[in-house]
């Protein structure tokens, strides 16, 4: 059975839809198929960088070439690290893959562009005094709880702010001077990264996070 292009897609192609407009339309379609954290990341990258760039160029989705995409990557590499451009590449490639799937394009121009090489990550750790200074700075603010989770339990930013009730499971309770809950943290994206871990977490801290969600 031949795939029928949705009416709104057909009309957009016939009018020579700008690539910037296509990206915004694609994200609305993809929203129901991707994790909320992925959607939020894509939305941020598109609004801040990708859409403004390609809207300024005025290139349409059918006119888009590998060179257009490469020019975008080259410009961005002059201001951000290659890891950020790799994220841009993943978004653009995925969006154009949908365009090929729906017969808006015959080939994906992003396939012809080399993904930037990932730059090495050299972690830097806070010492005790720096942690205490950080916690003093955020005390009483909206970000105090996620910062505490990141500082004490090693959660990434997206994991700390994305915790929900169904991301945790009480598997053991012990009582000393205060109650500690052993939580099985299954933060967004944890399955794909195999980052599930048992962590002793202060009950007051966890409850505060989940209630604030």
Short mmCIF file of C-alpha atoms in Angstrom, two decimals:
data_model
loop_
_atom_site.label_atom_id
_atom_site.label_comp_id
_atom_site.label_asym_id
_atom_site.label_seq_id
_atom_site.Cartn_x
_atom_site.Cartn_y
_atom_site.Cartn_z
CA UNK A 1 0.00 0.00 0.00
CA UNK A 2 1.38 3.39 -1.03
CA UNK A 3 2.00 5.84 1.81
CA UNK A 4 -0.29 8.86 1.57
CA UNK A 5 1.28 12.14 2.64
CA UNK A 6 -0.90 14.03 5.16
CA UNK A 7 -2.79 16.94 3.62
CA UNK A 8 -0.96 19.57 5.65
CA UNK A 9 2.40 18.10 4.58
CA UNK A 10 1.38 18.10 0.90
CA UNK A 11 0.29 21.73 1.07
CA UNK A 12 3.52 22.73 2.80
CA UNK A 13 5.68 21.02 0.18
CA UNK A 14 3.74 22.61 -2.69
CA UNK A 15 4.23 26.05 -1.17
CA UNK A 16 7.98 25.55 -0.75
CA UNK A 17 7.97 25.39 3.04
CA UNK A 18 10.93 26.98 4.77
CA UNK A 19 13.15 24.46 6.52
CA UNK A 20 12.76 26.52 9.71
CA UNK A 21 8.97 26.19 9.50
CA UNK A 22 9.25 22.48 8.74
CA UNK A 23 11.34 21.92 11.88
CA UNK A 24 8.71 23.58 14.06
CA UNK A 25 5.93 21.56 12.43
CA UNK A 26 7.90 18.33 12.72
CA UNK A 27 8.49 18.83 16.44
CA UNK A 28 4.74 19.16 17.05
CA UNK A 29 4.23 15.84 15.25
CA UNK A 30 7.12 14.13 17.03
CA UNK A 31 6.10 15.33 20.51
CA UNK A 32 3.85 12.34 21.15
CA UNK A 33 6.58 9.86 20.14
CA UNK A 34 9.53 11.11 22.22
CA UNK A 35 10.27 11.48 25.91
CA UNK A 36 9.29 14.79 27.49
CA UNK A 37 12.93 15.49 28.34
CA UNK A 38 13.93 14.90 24.71
CA UNK A 39 11.13 17.18 23.51
CA UNK A 40 12.23 19.90 25.92
CA UNK A 41 15.82 19.60 24.72
CA UNK A 42 14.82 19.71 21.04
CA UNK A 43 12.52 22.67 21.65
CA UNK A 44 15.28 24.61 23.38
CA UNK A 45 17.86 23.95 20.66
CA UNK A 46 15.42 24.86 17.92
CA UNK A 47 14.23 28.10 19.45
CA UNK A 48 17.65 29.35 20.53
CA UNK A 49 19.82 28.37 17.59
CA UNK A 50 18.67 26.10 14.77
CA UNK A 51 15.42 27.74 13.66
CA UNK A 52 16.73 31.35 13.79
CA UNK A 53 19.77 30.35 11.70
CA UNK A 54 17.87 28.57 8.95
CA UNK A 55 15.06 31.13 8.93
CA UNK A 56 17.67 33.80 8.22
CA UNK A 57 19.03 31.78 5.29
CA UNK A 58 15.54 31.45 3.80
CA UNK A 59 16.26 27.94 2.52
CA UNK A 60 13.25 25.69 1.92
CA UNK A 61 13.15 22.04 2.92
CA UNK A 62 13.29 20.91 -0.73
CA UNK A 63 16.24 23.21 -1.45
CA UNK A 64 18.19 22.19 1.66
CA UNK A 65 21.59 20.70 0.82
CA UNK A 66 24.35 19.00 2.76
CA UNK A 67 26.42 22.17 2.29
CA UNK A 68 23.71 24.25 4.00
CA UNK A 69 23.86 21.95 7.01
CA UNK A 70 27.66 21.90 6.99
CA UNK A 71 27.76 25.71 6.91
CA UNK A 72 25.52 25.73 9.99
CA UNK A 73 27.77 23.26 11.84
CA UNK A 74 30.91 25.23 10.94
CA UNK A 75 29.42 28.46 12.25
CA UNK A 76 28.30 26.82 15.49
CA UNK A 77 31.68 25.15 16.09
CA UNK A 78 33.15 28.65 16.26
CA UNK A 79 31.07 29.41 19.35
CA UNK A 80 30.22 26.10 21.09
CA UNK A 81 31.89 22.73 21.68
CA UNK A 82 31.51 19.89 19.22
CA UNK A 83 29.32 17.94 21.66
CA UNK A 84 26.66 20.63 21.34
CA UNK A 85 26.83 20.50 17.54
CA UNK A 86 26.45 16.72 17.75
CA UNK A 87 23.12 17.32 19.49
CA UNK A 88 22.13 19.72 16.71
CA UNK A 89 23.05 17.06 14.17
CA UNK A 90 20.93 14.41 15.90
CA UNK A 91 17.88 16.70 15.85
CA UNK A 92 18.29 17.78 12.23
CA UNK A 93 18.95 14.23 11.04
CA UNK A 94 15.88 12.93 12.84
CA UNK A 95 13.66 15.67 11.46
CA UNK A 96 14.87 15.07 7.90
CA UNK A 97 14.46 11.32 8.31
CA UNK A 98 10.75 11.96 8.84
CA UNK A 99 10.70 14.09 5.69
CA UNK A 100 12.11 11.15 3.70
CA UNK A 101 9.65 8.77 5.35
CA UNK A 102 6.71 10.95 4.31
CA UNK A 103 8.03 11.44 0.75
CA UNK A 104 8.77 15.13 1.22
CA UNK A 105 12.41 14.38 0.36
CA UNK A 106 13.96 11.55 -1.61
CA UNK A 107 17.19 11.53 0.38
CA UNK A 108 18.32 12.84 3.76
CA UNK A 109 20.94 15.57 3.18
CA UNK A 110 22.16 15.16 6.76
CA UNK A 111 23.42 11.69 5.78
CA UNK A 112 26.03 13.40 3.60
CA UNK A 113 27.37 15.56 6.42
CA UNK A 114 30.07 14.24 8.73
CA UNK A 115 29.13 14.45 12.39
CA UNK A 116 31.69 16.46 14.40
CA UNK A 117 34.11 14.46 16.51
CA UNK A 118 33.08 14.27 20.14
CA UNK A 119 35.38 16.22 22.40
CA UNK A 120 36.81 14.50 25.45
CA UNK A 121 35.28 15.22 28.84
CA UNK A 122 37.58 16.08 31.72
CA UNK A 123 35.49 16.20 34.90
CA UNK A 124 36.32 18.69 37.64
CA UNK A 125 35.08 17.97 41.14
CA UNK A 126 34.17 20.35 43.93
CA UNK A 127 35.93 19.90 47.25
CA UNK A 128 34.19 20.12 50.61
CA UNK A 129 34.57 23.88 50.92
CA UNK A 130 33.30 24.51 47.40
CA UNK A 131 30.25 22.30 47.99
CA UNK A 132 29.43 24.18 51.20
CA UNK A 133 29.80 27.49 49.37
CA UNK A 134 27.54 26.28 46.56
CA UNK A 135 24.84 25.09 48.97
CA UNK A 136 25.01 28.41 50.84
CA UNK A 137 24.46 30.29 47.57
CA UNK A 138 21.36 28.30 46.58
CA UNK A 139 19.83 27.98 50.06
CA UNK A 140 16.19 29.03 50.05
CA UNK A 141 15.98 29.24 46.24
CA UNK A 142 13.95 27.12 43.82
CA UNK A 143 17.05 25.24 42.70
CA UNK A 144 18.25 24.29 46.20
CA UNK A 145 16.76 20.78 46.09
CA UNK A 146 18.02 19.73 42.62
CA UNK A 147 21.45 21.15 43.44
CA UNK A 148 21.53 19.07 46.64
CA UNK A 149 20.57 15.95 44.70
CA UNK A 150 23.31 16.60 42.17
CA UNK A 151 25.89 17.36 44.83
CA UNK A 152 25.22 14.42 47.14
CA UNK A 153 23.89 11.69 44.86
CA UNK A 154 25.54 12.37 41.53
CA UNK A 155 22.31 12.96 39.59
CA UNK A 156 22.59 14.77 36.31
CA UNK A 157 20.71 18.03 35.86
CA UNK A 158 17.91 16.47 33.81
CA UNK A 159 17.58 13.59 36.30
CA UNK A 160 17.42 15.87 39.34
CA UNK A 161 14.72 18.15 37.94
CA UNK A 162 12.83 15.36 36.17
CA UNK A 163 12.12 13.09 39.15
CA UNK A 164 8.52 11.88 39.51
CA UNK A 165 6.79 9.59 42.00
CA UNK A 166 6.96 6.66 39.58
CA UNK A 167 10.72 7.19 39.17
CA UNK A 168 11.33 5.88 42.68
CA UNK A 169 10.62 2.72 44.59
CA UNK A 170 11.12 2.25 48.33
CA UNK A 171 12.93 -1.04 48.73
CA UNK A 172 14.24 -0.71 52.29
CA UNK A 173 13.64 1.50 55.30
CA UNK A 174 15.93 1.88 58.28
CA UNK A 175 15.68 4.13 61.31
CA UNK A 176 18.68 5.63 63.06
CA UNK A 177 18.63 9.30 64.07
CA UNK A 178 16.50 10.02 61.04
CA UNK A 179 14.66 7.88 58.54
CA UNK A 180 16.58 7.03 55.40
CA UNK A 181 14.85 5.62 52.36
CA UNK A 182 16.73 3.45 49.91
CA UNK A 183 15.39 4.49 46.56
CA UNK A 184 15.80 2.77 43.25
CA UNK A 185 16.30 5.84 41.10
CA UNK A 186 15.01 5.38 37.58
CA UNK A 187 15.28 8.85 36.18
CA UNK A 188 14.25 9.80 32.63
CA UNK A 189 16.39 7.96 30.07
CA UNK A 190 17.83 5.59 32.65
CA UNK A 191 16.89 2.44 30.73
CA UNK A 192 18.90 3.34 27.67
CA UNK A 193 21.90 4.36 29.75
CA UNK A 194 21.65 1.50 32.26
CA UNK A 195 22.19 4.01 35.04
CA UNK A 196 19.76 2.52 37.55
CA UNK A 197 21.33 2.58 40.99
CA UNK A 198 20.48 2.00 44.63
CA UNK A 199 20.97 5.18 46.59
CA UNK A 200 20.41 6.07 50.23
CA UNK A 201 18.45 9.29 50.12
CA UNK A 202 17.17 11.48 52.91
CA UNK A 203 13.39 11.08 53.07
CA UNK A 204 12.87 14.83 53.55
CA UNK A 205 14.92 15.62 50.45
CA UNK A 206 13.16 13.13 48.20
CA UNK A 207 9.67 14.05 49.37
CA UNK A 208 10.45 17.72 48.81
CA UNK A 209 11.58 16.97 45.24
CA UNK A 210 8.53 14.91 44.37
CA UNK A 211 6.03 17.29 45.94
CA UNK A 212 7.57 20.22 44.06
CA UNK A 213 7.13 18.32 40.80
#
